[in-house]
Every structure is written in C-alpha cells, then in structure tokens.
PDB file of C-alpha atoms in Angstrom:
ATOM      1  CA  MET A  26     -14.084  22.608  96.732  1.00  0.00           C
ATOM      2  CA  ASP A  27     -15.496  22.026  93.277  1.00  0.00           C
ATOM      3  CA  SER A  28     -19.118  21.100  93.997  1.00  0.00           C
ATOM      4  CA  ARG A  29     -20.669  22.092  90.699  1.00  0.00           C
ATOM      5  CA  ASN A  30     -18.088  22.605  87.995  1.00  0.00           C
ATOM      6  CA  CYS A  31     -16.911  19.064  88.602  1.00  0.00           C
ATOM      7  CA  CYS A  32     -19.921  17.973  86.533  1.00  0.00           C
ATOM      8  CA  LYS A  33     -18.026  18.922  83.439  1.00  0.00           C
ATOM      9  CA  ARG A  34     -14.960  16.825  84.143  1.00  0.00           C
ATOM     10  CA  VAL A  35     -16.204  13.470  85.352  1.00  0.00           C
ATOM     11  CA  CYS A  36     -14.551  10.661  83.383  1.00  0.00           C
ATOM     12  CA  PHE A  37     -16.688   7.702  84.369  1.00  0.00           C
ATOM     13  CA  TYR A  38     -19.661   8.664  82.196  1.00  0.00           C
ATOM     14  CA  ASN A  39     -18.391  11.235  79.751  1.00  0.00           C
ATOM     15  CA  SER A  40     -17.198   9.319  76.707  1.00  0.00           C
ATOM     16  CA  ASN A  41     -15.068  12.126  75.308  1.00  0.00           C
ATOM     17  CA  CYS A  42     -12.819  12.372  78.377  1.00  0.00           C
ATOM     18  CA  GLN A  43     -12.369   8.790  79.471  1.00  0.00           C
ATOM     19  CA  GLU A  44      -9.091   7.947  81.141  1.00  0.00           C
ATOM     20  CA  VAL A  45      -6.823   5.819  78.973  1.00  0.00           C
ATOM     21  CA  TRP A  46      -4.569   3.404  80.805  1.00  0.00           C
ATOM     22  CA  GLN A  47      -1.260   2.632  79.135  1.00  0.00           C
ATOM     23  CA  ASN A  48       0.834  -0.507  79.859  1.00  0.00           C
ATOM     24  CA  PRO A  49       3.614   1.487  81.632  1.00  0.00           C
ATOM     25  CA  ASP A  50       0.960   2.979  83.940  1.00  0.00           C
ATOM     26  CA  LEU A  51      -0.384  -0.442  84.868  1.00  0.00           C
ATOM     27  CA  VAL A  52       3.099  -1.888  85.451  1.00  0.00           C
ATOM     28  CA  ARG A  53       4.009   1.038  87.729  1.00  0.00           C
ATOM     29  CA  LEU A  54       0.702   0.834  89.616  1.00  0.00           C
ATOM     30  CA  ILE A  55       0.896  -2.934  90.164  1.00  0.00           C
ATOM     31  CA  SER A  56       4.564  -2.745  91.162  1.00  0.00           C
ATOM     32  CA  GLU A  57       3.892  -0.058  93.767  1.00  0.00           C
ATOM     33  CA  TYR A  58       0.934  -2.022  95.188  1.00  0.00           C
ATOM     34  CA  VAL A  59       2.867  -5.293  95.401  1.00  0.00           C
ATOM     35  CA  GLY A  60       5.821  -3.526  96.987  1.00  0.00           C
ATOM     36  CA  TRP A  61       3.580  -1.909  99.602  1.00  0.00           C
ATOM     37  CA  LYS A  62       1.940  -5.252 100.503  1.00  0.00           C
ATOM     38  CA  GLN A  63       5.292  -7.036 100.759  1.00  0.00           C
ATOM     39  CA  MET A  64       6.789  -4.334 103.006  1.00  0.00           C
ATOM     40  CA  ARG A  65       3.840  -4.512 105.397  1.00  0.00           C
ATOM     41  CA  VAL A  66       4.380  -8.194 106.255  1.00  0.00           C
ATOM     42  CA  ILE A  67       8.002  -7.727 107.439  1.00  0.00           C
ATOM     43  CA  SER A  68       7.126  -6.160 110.786  1.00  0.00           C
ATOM     44  CA  LYS A  69       4.631  -3.791 112.413  1.00  0.00           C
ATOM     45  CA  LYS A  70       7.162  -0.962 112.462  1.00  0.00           C
ATOM     46  CA  ILE A  71       7.948  -1.355 108.772  1.00  0.00           C
ATOM     47  CA  ALA A  72       4.229  -1.705 108.054  1.00  0.00           C
ATOM     48  CA  CYS A  73       3.684   1.692 109.627  1.00  0.00           C
ATOM     49  CA  GLU A  74       6.444   3.200 107.546  1.00  0.00           C
ATOM     50  CA  ALA A  75       5.070   1.599 104.403  1.00  0.00           C
ATOM     51  CA  ASP A  76       1.587   2.894 105.117  1.00  0.00           C
ATOM     52  CA  SER A  77       2.923   6.419 105.545  1.00  0.00           C
ATOM     53  CA  THR A  78       4.311   6.337 101.998  1.00  0.00           C
ATOM     54  CA  VAL A  79       0.908   5.727 100.386  1.00  0.00           C
ATOM     55  CA  LYS A  80      -0.190   8.914  98.564  1.00  0.00           C
ATOM     56  CA  ALA A  81      -3.250   7.804  96.625  1.00  0.00           C
ATOM     57  CA  LEU A  82      -5.947   5.139  96.952  1.00  0.00           C
ATOM     58  CA  LYS A  83      -9.201   4.220  95.237  1.00  0.00           C
ATOM     59  CA  PHE A  84     -11.866   1.987  96.840  1.00  0.00           C
ATOM     60  CA  ARG A  85     -14.231  -0.464  95.149  1.00  0.00           C
ATOM     61  CA  PRO A  86     -18.019   0.332  95.303  1.00  0.00           C
ATOM     62  CA  GLN A  87     -18.613  -2.616  97.666  1.00  0.00           C
ATOM     63  CA  SER A  88     -15.977  -1.578 100.193  1.00  0.00           C
ATOM     64  CA  PRO A  89     -17.232  -1.525 103.828  1.00  0.00           C
ATOM     65  CA  GLU A  90     -17.039   1.669 105.796  1.00  0.00           C
ATOM     66  CA  VAL A  91     -14.726   0.136 108.390  1.00  0.00           C
ATOM     67  CA  SER A  92     -12.117  -0.524 105.668  1.00  0.00           C
ATOM     68  CA  ILE A  93     -12.197   3.118 104.614  1.00  0.00           C
ATOM     69  CA  THR A  94     -11.723   4.539 108.096  1.00  0.00           C
ATOM     70  CA  GLY A  95      -9.144   1.844 108.910  1.00  0.00           C
ATOM     71  CA  ILE A  96      -7.056   2.817 105.907  1.00  0.00           C
ATOM     72  CA  ALA A  97      -7.475   6.490 106.759  1.00  0.00           C
ATOM     73  CA  ILE A  98      -5.962   5.800 110.199  1.00  0.00           C
ATOM     74  CA  LYS A  99      -3.025   3.819 108.843  1.00  0.00           C
ATOM     75  CA  CYS A 100      -2.304   5.806 105.670  1.00  0.00           C
ATOM     76  CA  ASN A 101      -2.745   9.230 107.260  1.00  0.00           C
ATOM     77  CA  ARG A 102      -0.383  10.944 104.841  1.00  0.00           C
ATOM     78  CA  ILE A 103      -2.504  10.108 101.854  1.00  0.00           C
ATOM     79  CA  GLN A 104      -3.084  12.993  99.442  1.00  0.00           C
ATOM     80  CA  SER A 105      -5.700  11.607  97.034  1.00  0.00           C
ATOM     81  CA  LEU A 106      -8.605   9.343  98.038  1.00  0.00           C
ATOM     82  CA  VAL A 107     -11.304   8.258  95.593  1.00  0.00           C
ATOM     83  CA  LEU A 108     -14.548   6.860  97.036  1.00  0.00           C
ATOM     84  CA  ASP A 109     -16.723   7.285  93.932  1.00  0.00           C
ATOM     85  CA  PHE A 110     -19.770   4.952  93.904  1.00  0.00           C
ATOM     86  CA  VAL A 111     -18.859   3.424  97.308  1.00  0.00           C
ATOM     87  CA  GLU A 112     -22.225   2.442  98.770  1.00  0.00           C
ATOM     88  CA  SER A 113     -21.162   2.485 102.413  1.00  0.00           C
ATOM     89  CA  VAL A 114     -19.943   6.118 102.378  1.00  0.00           C
ATOM     90  CA  GLN A 115     -22.113   8.352 104.591  1.00  0.00           C
ATOM     91  CA  ASP A 116     -21.750  11.852 106.007  1.00  0.00           C
ATOM     92  CA  GLN A 117     -19.838  10.629 109.046  1.00  0.00           C
ATOM     93  CA  THR A 118     -17.448   8.647 106.818  1.00  0.00           C
ATOM     94  CA  VAL A 119     -16.425  11.836 105.013  1.00  0.00           C
ATOM     95  CA  LYS A 120     -16.046  13.742 108.290  1.00  0.00           C
ATOM     96  CA  ASP A 121     -13.782  10.996 109.696  1.00  0.00           C
ATOM     97  CA  VAL A 122     -11.624  10.917 106.551  1.00  0.00           C
ATOM     98  CA  ILE A 123     -11.188  14.694 106.536  1.00  0.00           C
ATOM     99  CA  TYR A 124     -10.272  14.646 110.242  1.00  0.00           C
ATOM    100  CA  LEU A 125      -7.826  11.759 110.004  1.00  0.00           C
ATOM    101  CA  CYS A 126      -6.070  12.647 106.742  1.00  0.00           C
ATOM    102  CA  LYS A 127      -4.560  16.079 107.302  1.00  0.00           C
ATOM    103  CA  ASN A 128      -2.536  15.970 104.079  1.00  0.00           C
ATOM    104  CA  LEU A 129      -5.483  15.095 101.880  1.00  0.00           C
ATOM    105  CA  ARG A 130      -5.608  17.291  98.758  1.00  0.00           C
ATOM    106  CA  PHE A 131      -8.386  15.522  96.771  1.00  0.00           C
ATOM    107  CA  LEU A 132     -11.388  13.532  97.927  1.00  0.00           C
ATOM    108  CA  GLY A 133     -13.747  11.975  95.397  1.00  0.00           C
ATOM    109  CA  VAL A 134     -17.211  11.063  96.631  1.00  0.00           C
ATOM    110  CA  SER A 135     -19.104  11.082  93.344  1.00  0.00           C
ATOM    111  CA  TYR A 136     -22.507   9.327  93.458  1.00  0.00           C
ATOM    112  CA  CYS A 137     -22.216   8.652  97.205  1.00  0.00           C
ATOM    113  CA  ALA A 138     -25.211   8.875  99.537  1.00  0.00           C
ATOM    114  CA  LEU A 139     -24.252  12.116 101.234  1.00  0.00           C
ATOM    115  CA  ARG A 140     -27.229  13.822 102.858  1.00  0.00           C
ATOM    116  CA  SER A 141     -26.084  17.282 104.007  1.00  0.00           C
ATOM    117  CA  TRP A 142     -23.397  19.895 103.534  1.00  0.00           C
ATOM    118  CA  ASP A 143     -22.355  19.356 107.148  1.00  0.00           C
ATOM    119  CA  SER A 144     -20.231  16.424 106.046  1.00  0.00           C
ATOM    120  CA  ILE A 145     -17.904  18.664 104.047  1.00  0.00           C
ATOM    121  CA  SER A 146     -18.413  22.069 105.628  1.00  0.00           C
ATOM    122  CA  SER A 147     -15.401  21.620 107.928  1.00  0.00           C
ATOM    123  CA  LYS A 148     -12.948  20.825 105.130  1.00  0.00           C
ATOM    124  CA  PRO A 149      -9.663  22.769 104.988  1.00  0.00           C
ATOM    125  CA  SER A 150      -9.202  25.298 102.181  1.00  0.00           C
ATOM    126  CA  HIS A 151      -6.570  23.157 100.385  1.00  0.00           C
ATOM    127  CA  LEU A 152      -8.880  20.138 100.036  1.00  0.00           C
ATOM    128  CA  HIS A 153     -10.723  19.715  96.722  1.00  0.00           C
ATOM    129  CA  ILE A 154     -13.870  17.551  96.946  1.00  0.00           C
ATOM    130  CA  ASN A 155     -15.717  16.141  93.956  1.00  0.00           C
ATOM    131  CA  ILE A 156     -19.422  15.630  94.747  1.00  0.00           C
ATOM    132  CA  HIS A 157     -20.613  14.990  91.192  1.00  0.00           C
ATOM    133  CA  GLY A 158     -23.818  12.950  91.240  1.00  0.00           C
ATOM    134  CA  CYS A 159     -24.588  13.602  94.905  1.00  0.00           C
ATOM    135  CA  TRP A 160     -28.165  14.646  94.109  1.00  0.00           C
ATOM    136  CA  ARG A 161     -29.130  15.672  97.637  1.00  0.00           C
ATOM    137  CA  LEU A 162     -26.385  18.305  97.820  1.00  0.00           C
ATOM    138  CA  LEU A 163     -26.571  19.969  94.403  1.00  0.00           C
ATOM    139  CA  THR A 164     -28.944  22.808  93.445  1.00  0.00           C
ATOM    140  CA  PRO A 165     -29.399  24.660  90.126  1.00  0.00           C
ATOM    141  CA  HIS A 166     -26.260  26.577  89.202  1.00  0.00           C
ATOM    142  CA  LYS A 167     -24.993  28.105  85.964  1.00  0.00           C
ATOM    143  CA  THR A 168     -21.883  25.935  85.977  1.00  0.00           C
ATOM    144  CA  ILE A 169     -23.842  22.675  85.805  1.00  0.00           C
ATOM    145  CA  SER A 170     -24.094  21.405  82.223  1.00  0.00           C
ATOM    146  CA  PRO A 171     -27.501  20.462  80.749  1.00  0.00           C
ATOM    147  CA  MET A 172     -26.448  16.811  80.506  1.00  0.00           C
ATOM    148  CA  SER A 173     -25.583  16.822  84.215  1.00  0.00           C
ATOM    149  CA  VAL A 174     -28.922  18.454  85.074  1.00  0.00           C
ATOM    150  CA  VAL A 175     -30.799  15.587  83.383  1.00  0.00           C
ATOM    151  CA  GLU A 176     -28.523  13.080  85.118  1.00  0.00           C
ATOM    152  CA  LEU A 177     -29.207  14.592  88.559  1.00  0.00           C
ATOM    153  CA  GLN A 178     -32.942  14.596  87.961  1.00  0.00           C
ATOM    154  CA  MET A 179     -32.917  10.975  86.786  1.00  0.00           C
ATOM    155  CA  ILE A 180     -30.845   9.905  89.827  1.00  0.00           C
ATOM    156  CA  ALA A 181     -33.397  11.641  92.069  1.00  0.00           C
ATOM    157  CA  LEU A 182     -36.347  10.019  90.275  1.00  0.00           C
ATOM    158  CA  LYS A 183     -34.578   6.652  90.525  1.00  0.00           C
ATOM    159  CA  ASN A 184     -34.563   7.107  94.324  1.00  0.00           C
ATOM    160  CA  CYS A 185     -38.280   8.012  94.531  1.00  0.00           C
ATOM    161  CA  LEU A 186     -39.312   4.593  95.849  1.00  0.00           C
ATOM    162  CA  ASN A 187     -37.237   4.914  99.016  1.00  0.00           C
ATOM    163  CA  GLU A 188     -37.244   8.693  99.523  1.00  0.00           C
ATOM    164  CA  ARG A 189     -40.183   9.890  97.507  1.00  0.00           C
ATOM    165  CA  THR A 190     -40.775  13.359  98.944  1.00  0.00           C
ATOM    166  CA  GLU A 191     -37.120  14.494  99.057  1.00  0.00           C
ATOM    167  CA  ALA A 192     -36.220  12.921  95.720  1.00  0.00           C
ATOM    168  CA  PHE A 193     -39.304  14.242  93.921  1.00  0.00           C
ATOM    169  CA  GLU A 194     -38.738  17.763  95.233  1.00  0.00           C
ATOM    170  CA  LYS A 195     -35.103  17.650  94.110  1.00  0.00           C
ATOM    171  CA  ALA A 196     -36.126  16.601  90.601  1.00  0.00           C
ATOM    172  CA  CYS A 197     -38.689  19.420  90.494  1.00  0.00           C
ATOM    173  CA  SER A 198     -36.114  22.004  91.565  1.00  0.00           C
ATOM    174  CA  PHE A 199     -34.234  21.513  88.289  1.00  0.00           C
ATOM    175  CA  THR A 200     -37.277  22.224  86.081  1.00  0.00           C
ATOM    176  CA  SER A 201     -38.013  25.663  84.617  1.00  0.00           C
ATOM    177  CA  PRO A 202     -40.684  27.752  86.372  1.00  0.00           C
ATOM    178  CA  GLU A 203     -42.908  27.515  83.253  1.00  0.00           C
ATOM    179  CA  TYR A 204     -42.730  23.717  83.103  1.00  0.00           C
ATOM    180  CA  ARG A 205     -42.719  22.837  86.804  1.00  0.00           C
ATOM    181  CA  ASP A 206     -46.495  22.471  87.256  1.00  0.00           C
ATOM    182  CA  SER A 207     -46.735  20.208  84.187  1.00  0.00           C
ATOM    183  CA  PHE A 208     -43.771  18.167  85.403  1.00  0.00           C
ATOM    184  CA  MET A 209     -45.359  17.626  88.832  1.00  0.00           C
ATOM    185  CA  TYR A 210     -48.737  16.709  87.307  1.00  0.00           C
ATOM    186  CA  ASN A 211     -47.268  14.270  84.744  1.00  0.00           C
ATOM    187  CA  MET A 212     -45.089  12.519  87.325  1.00  0.00           C
ATOM    188  CA  SER A 213     -47.941  12.110  89.784  1.00  0.00           C
ATOM    189  CA  SER A 214     -50.848  11.412  87.402  1.00  0.00           C
ATOM    190  CA  GLU A 215     -49.707  10.086  84.031  1.00  0.00           C
ATOM    191  CA  CYS A 216     -49.044   6.326  84.013  1.00  0.00           C
ATOM    192  CA  SER A 217     -46.378   6.659  81.284  1.00  0.00           C
ATOM    193  CA  TYR A 218     -44.412   9.034  83.497  1.00  0.00           C
ATOM    194  CA  GLN A 219     -45.053   7.270  86.811  1.00  0.00           C
ATOM    195  CA  ARG A 220     -43.341   4.171  85.473  1.00  0.00           C
ATOM    196  CA  ILE A 221     -39.940   5.902  85.571  1.00  0.00           C
ATOM    197  CA  LEU A 222     -40.167   6.627  89.279  1.00  0.00           C
ATOM    198  CA  GLY A 223     -37.851   4.231  90.994  1.00  0.00           C
ATOM    199  CA  CYS A 224     -36.505   2.970  87.628  1.00  0.00           C
ATOM    200  CA  GLU A 225     -33.847   0.296  87.545  1.00  0.00           C
ATOM    201  CA  SER A 226     -31.387   2.108  85.274  1.00  0.00           C
ATOM    202  CA  PHE A 227     -31.117   4.764  82.568  1.00  0.00           C
ATOM    203  CA  VAL A 228     -28.892   5.903  79.724  1.00  0.00           C
ATOM    204  CA  ILE A 229     -28.564   9.499  78.478  1.00  0.00           C
ATOM    205  CA  ARG A 230     -27.403  10.513  75.010  1.00  0.00           C
ATOM    206  CA  GLU A 231     -27.038  13.986  73.556  1.00  0.00           C
ATOM    207  CA  PHE A 232     -29.455  14.766  70.713  1.00  0.00           C
ATOM    208  CA  CYS A 233     -28.834  18.399  69.788  1.00  0.00           C
ATOM    209  CA  GLU A 234     -27.400  21.506  71.333  1.00  0.00           C
ATOM    210  CA  SER A 235     -27.364  25.280  70.806  1.00  0.00           C
ATOM    211  CA  VAL A 236     -26.443  28.303  72.870  1.00  0.00           C
ATOM    212  CA  ARG A 237     -29.808  28.483  74.654  1.00  0.00           C
ATOM    213  CA  ASN A 238     -31.362  25.058  74.087  1.00  0.00           C
ATOM    214  CA  PHE A 239     -30.365  21.456  74.511  1.00  0.00           C
ATOM    215  CA  ALA A 240     -32.071  18.130  73.934  1.00  0.00           C
ATOM    216  CA  CYS A 241     -31.153  14.593  74.863  1.00  0.00           C
ATOM    217  CA  LEU A 242     -32.651  11.128  74.644  1.00  0.00           C
ATOM    218  CA  VAL A 243     -33.140   9.189  77.861  1.00  0.00           C
ATOM    219  CA  ALA A 244     -33.642   5.438  77.679  1.00  0.00           C
ATOM    220  CA  ILE A 245     -35.142   4.276  80.990  1.00  0.00           C
ATOM    221  CA  ARG A 246     -35.276   0.695  82.207  1.00  0.00           C
ATOM    222  CA  CYS A 247     -38.410   0.539  84.355  1.00  0.00           C
ATOM    223  CA  ILE A 248     -39.198  -1.806  87.233  1.00  0.00           C
ATOM    224  CA  ASP A 249     -41.455  -3.852  84.964  1.00  0.00           C
ATOM    225  CA  LYS A 250     -38.383  -4.508  82.727  1.00  0.00           C
ATOM    226  CA  ARG A 251     -39.740  -2.389  79.897  1.00  0.00           C
ATOM    227  CA  THR A 252     -37.651   0.376  78.331  1.00  0.00           C
ATOM    228  CA  VAL A 253     -39.170   3.838  77.998  1.00  0.00           C
ATOM    229  CA  TYR A 254     -37.671   6.423  75.631  1.00  0.00           C
ATOM    230  CA  GLN A 255     -38.099  10.122  76.360  1.00  0.00           C
ATOM    231  CA  LEU A 256     -36.858  13.317  74.780  1.00  0.00           C
ATOM    232  CA  TRP A 257     -35.782  15.849  77.378  1.00  0.00           C
ATOM    233  CA  VAL A 258     -35.611  19.476  76.265  1.00  0.00           C
ATOM    234  CA  MET A 259     -33.488  21.915  78.286  1.00  0.00           C
ATOM    235  CA  ALA A 260     -33.442  25.679  78.251  1.00  0.00           C
ATOM    236  CA  LYS A 261     -30.926  28.111  79.728  1.00  0.00           C
ATOM    237  CA  GLN A 262     -32.812  30.563  81.949  1.00  0.00           C
ATOM    238  CA  ARG A 263     -32.565  34.228  81.004  1.00  0.00           C
ATOM    239  CA  TYR A 264     -34.204  35.937  83.962  1.00  0.00           C
ATOM    240  CA  GLY A 265     -34.901  35.529  87.632  1.00  0.00           C
ATOM    241  CA  PRO A 266     -32.888  33.881  90.393  1.00  0.00           C
ATOM    242  CA  TYR A 267     -31.784  31.047  88.054  1.00  0.00           C
ATOM    243  CA  ALA A 268     -30.522  33.204  85.201  1.00  0.00           C
ATOM    244  CA  GLY A 269     -27.790  31.342  83.304  1.00  0.00           C
ATOM    245  CA  CYS A 270     -28.841  27.956  84.697  1.00  0.00           C
ATOM    246  CA  TRP A 271     -29.852  25.013  82.552  1.00  0.00           C
ATOM    247  CA  MET A 272     -33.270  23.636  83.510  1.00  0.00           C
ATOM    248  CA  THR A 273     -35.624  21.026  82.105  1.00  0.00           C
ATOM    249  CA  ASP A 274     -38.238  22.738  79.930  1.00  0.00           C
ATOM    250  CA  GLY A 275     -40.138  19.732  78.561  1.00  0.00           C
ATOM    251  CA  ILE A 276     -40.242  15.923  78.522  1.00  0.00           C
ATOM    252  CA  TYR A 277     -41.790  13.986  75.664  1.00  0.00           C
ATOM    253  CA  ASN A 278     -42.507  10.271  75.444  1.00  0.00           C
ATOM    254  CA  LEU A 279     -41.196   8.571  72.297  1.00  0.00           C
ATOM    255  CA  ALA A 280     -42.423   5.374  70.671  1.00  0.00           C
ATOM    256  CA  ARG A 281     -38.855   4.129  70.176  1.00  0.00           C
ATOM    257  CA  GLY A 282     -35.265   5.227  70.397  1.00  0.00           C
ATOM    258  CA  LEU A 283     -33.560   7.507  67.902  1.00  0.00           C
ATOM    259  CA  PRO A 284     -30.050   7.278  66.377  1.00  0.00           C
ATOM    260  CA  LEU A 285     -27.736   9.450  68.448  1.00  0.00           C
ATOM    261  CA  ARG A 286     -24.185  10.722  68.399  1.00  0.00           C
ATOM    262  CA  GLU A 287     -21.830   9.002  70.788  1.00  0.00           C
ATOM    263  CA  ARG A 288     -20.073  12.061  72.114  1.00  0.00           C
ATOM    264  CA  ASN A 289     -21.027  13.411  75.506  1.00  0.00           C
ATOM    265  CA  GLY A 290     -22.939  10.265  76.317  1.00  0.00           C
ATOM    266  CA  ILE A 291     -23.664   9.248  79.899  1.00  0.00           C
ATOM    267  CA  HIS A 292     -23.503   5.457  80.211  1.00  0.00           C
ATOM    268  CA  GLU A 293     -25.891   3.268  82.104  1.00  0.00           C
ATOM    269  CA  HIS A 294     -26.584   3.951  85.797  1.00  0.00           C
TER     270      HIS A 294
END
C-alpha cells in the first residue's frame, strides 16, 4: 500500500502530471462501456458474464454507497476501482470492497472520509491503496512533499467546524516543534487566522523551493466570502523523530496575492 508516497503522484491537483485523454482512448472507453450495457440487457446469465469481464471502474463523487457495494458484488473480478472524492465512502465501504473483490489490485480512495486504519489493515499484500488527501490517516513522514503537507493541513482546517478537536490537532501535528505554539495561539486567538477555520475552499501555488526550505501562497475563500492570502513557509526537519519530514515553520498574512508559477499548483478544493 502506498499511503504516503502517493502524495507525489496524484494527477487531479498536480498540474505537471495531469492525465491527457486522446480521442482513441475515449472511443475505446465509450465502446467498451456501451458494449457492457448492451450485453447486460440480453439475459441475467449473460449479464453475469458481462459483469465478470469488467476490470476497471471509476465512480462519481455523488455516487451512493449502495451503488458501490452493489457493483462490487456483481463485478467481483474487477482489478482497479477508483473512488476518489466519493462522499459516501466510509470505513465499512472500503472493508466491503476489499472483501468482495478478491482480484482487486488498485483501490483509489483519495480525499474520502476514512477515519481509521482498520478500514485498510486487512488488505492483501497485492492490493495497492491510494489514500492521498485522507487527512485523518496521514501523519508526518519524509516521503510527503511540502505541497502535500500544506494541503493536508488546509483540508484539516477546512473541517474544523464539524470536527474541531480532531481536525485542529491534525493540523498542528504537521507544524515544526519551534512553530507549534505560535500556530496554536494564532489559530485560536487571532481573528485573521480564525477566519480560515472551516473555510469554503482554498488554492495552493508554489512560490519558491530549495533543498531545506519551501514556500507557497495559499488563497483561502472564507465563510464570509472574503479571500485571505497567506504565505506558508516550510522547513525540512534535521533532528528528532521527524528528521527528514517537511513541516510548516511559519504562516504570514498578505495584503494581496502574488504572481506565481503555474507548475506544481494544487487547484481549488
């Protein structure tokens, strides 16, 4: 399972590795889908045979949980299942999919509301699971890029209205030991920082990068519809239990946005 290094390969938000769909790909994909749907209406027996030939599926974010488990039962020979951003996915959903789909080789649950490692602890060794953006599961690790650290913290802060204690503690866990007290004080006392708790959306853009330091601009759409601009400074830890990990070392409010390079940008959440 790739629980941390997957942060470097996500294509939804990383502009320099976006998937490019070519016309032949679309024709093949649509043809296979239409063929599958047509075969299923002939008879129940043929429908079962058609379902067994399905090897890969991707669900829409609004898909209900019953649809996911229903497909897992019918298409039990599926090898790749992508559930990224699907709001209905919970721990039990993942457990059911792993149990039902014995041939599954890849399971994508990026940005899903998973709450504990129990949901994926029983996975077979051949199954690769992408949990990028699952902020409750991830902890500081040297394979997580600085951009992904900021993203995880912002996702946690965005959830502070509904799960304040857990979300706030998770955001704090990705700050450097030297900055942690200031971070906690600012987020709990300073009005300009409190406004970002439970924000509507955010955009992250790289500002500058070196071997040991990294900075990015975060544009945050607050609940009051105003946009706040902040400069987040990251530092790679040299000593202690988090040596080699990127952690937030400072956050600075800006009067307005700055011109930024487009590469390595994380689009709006």
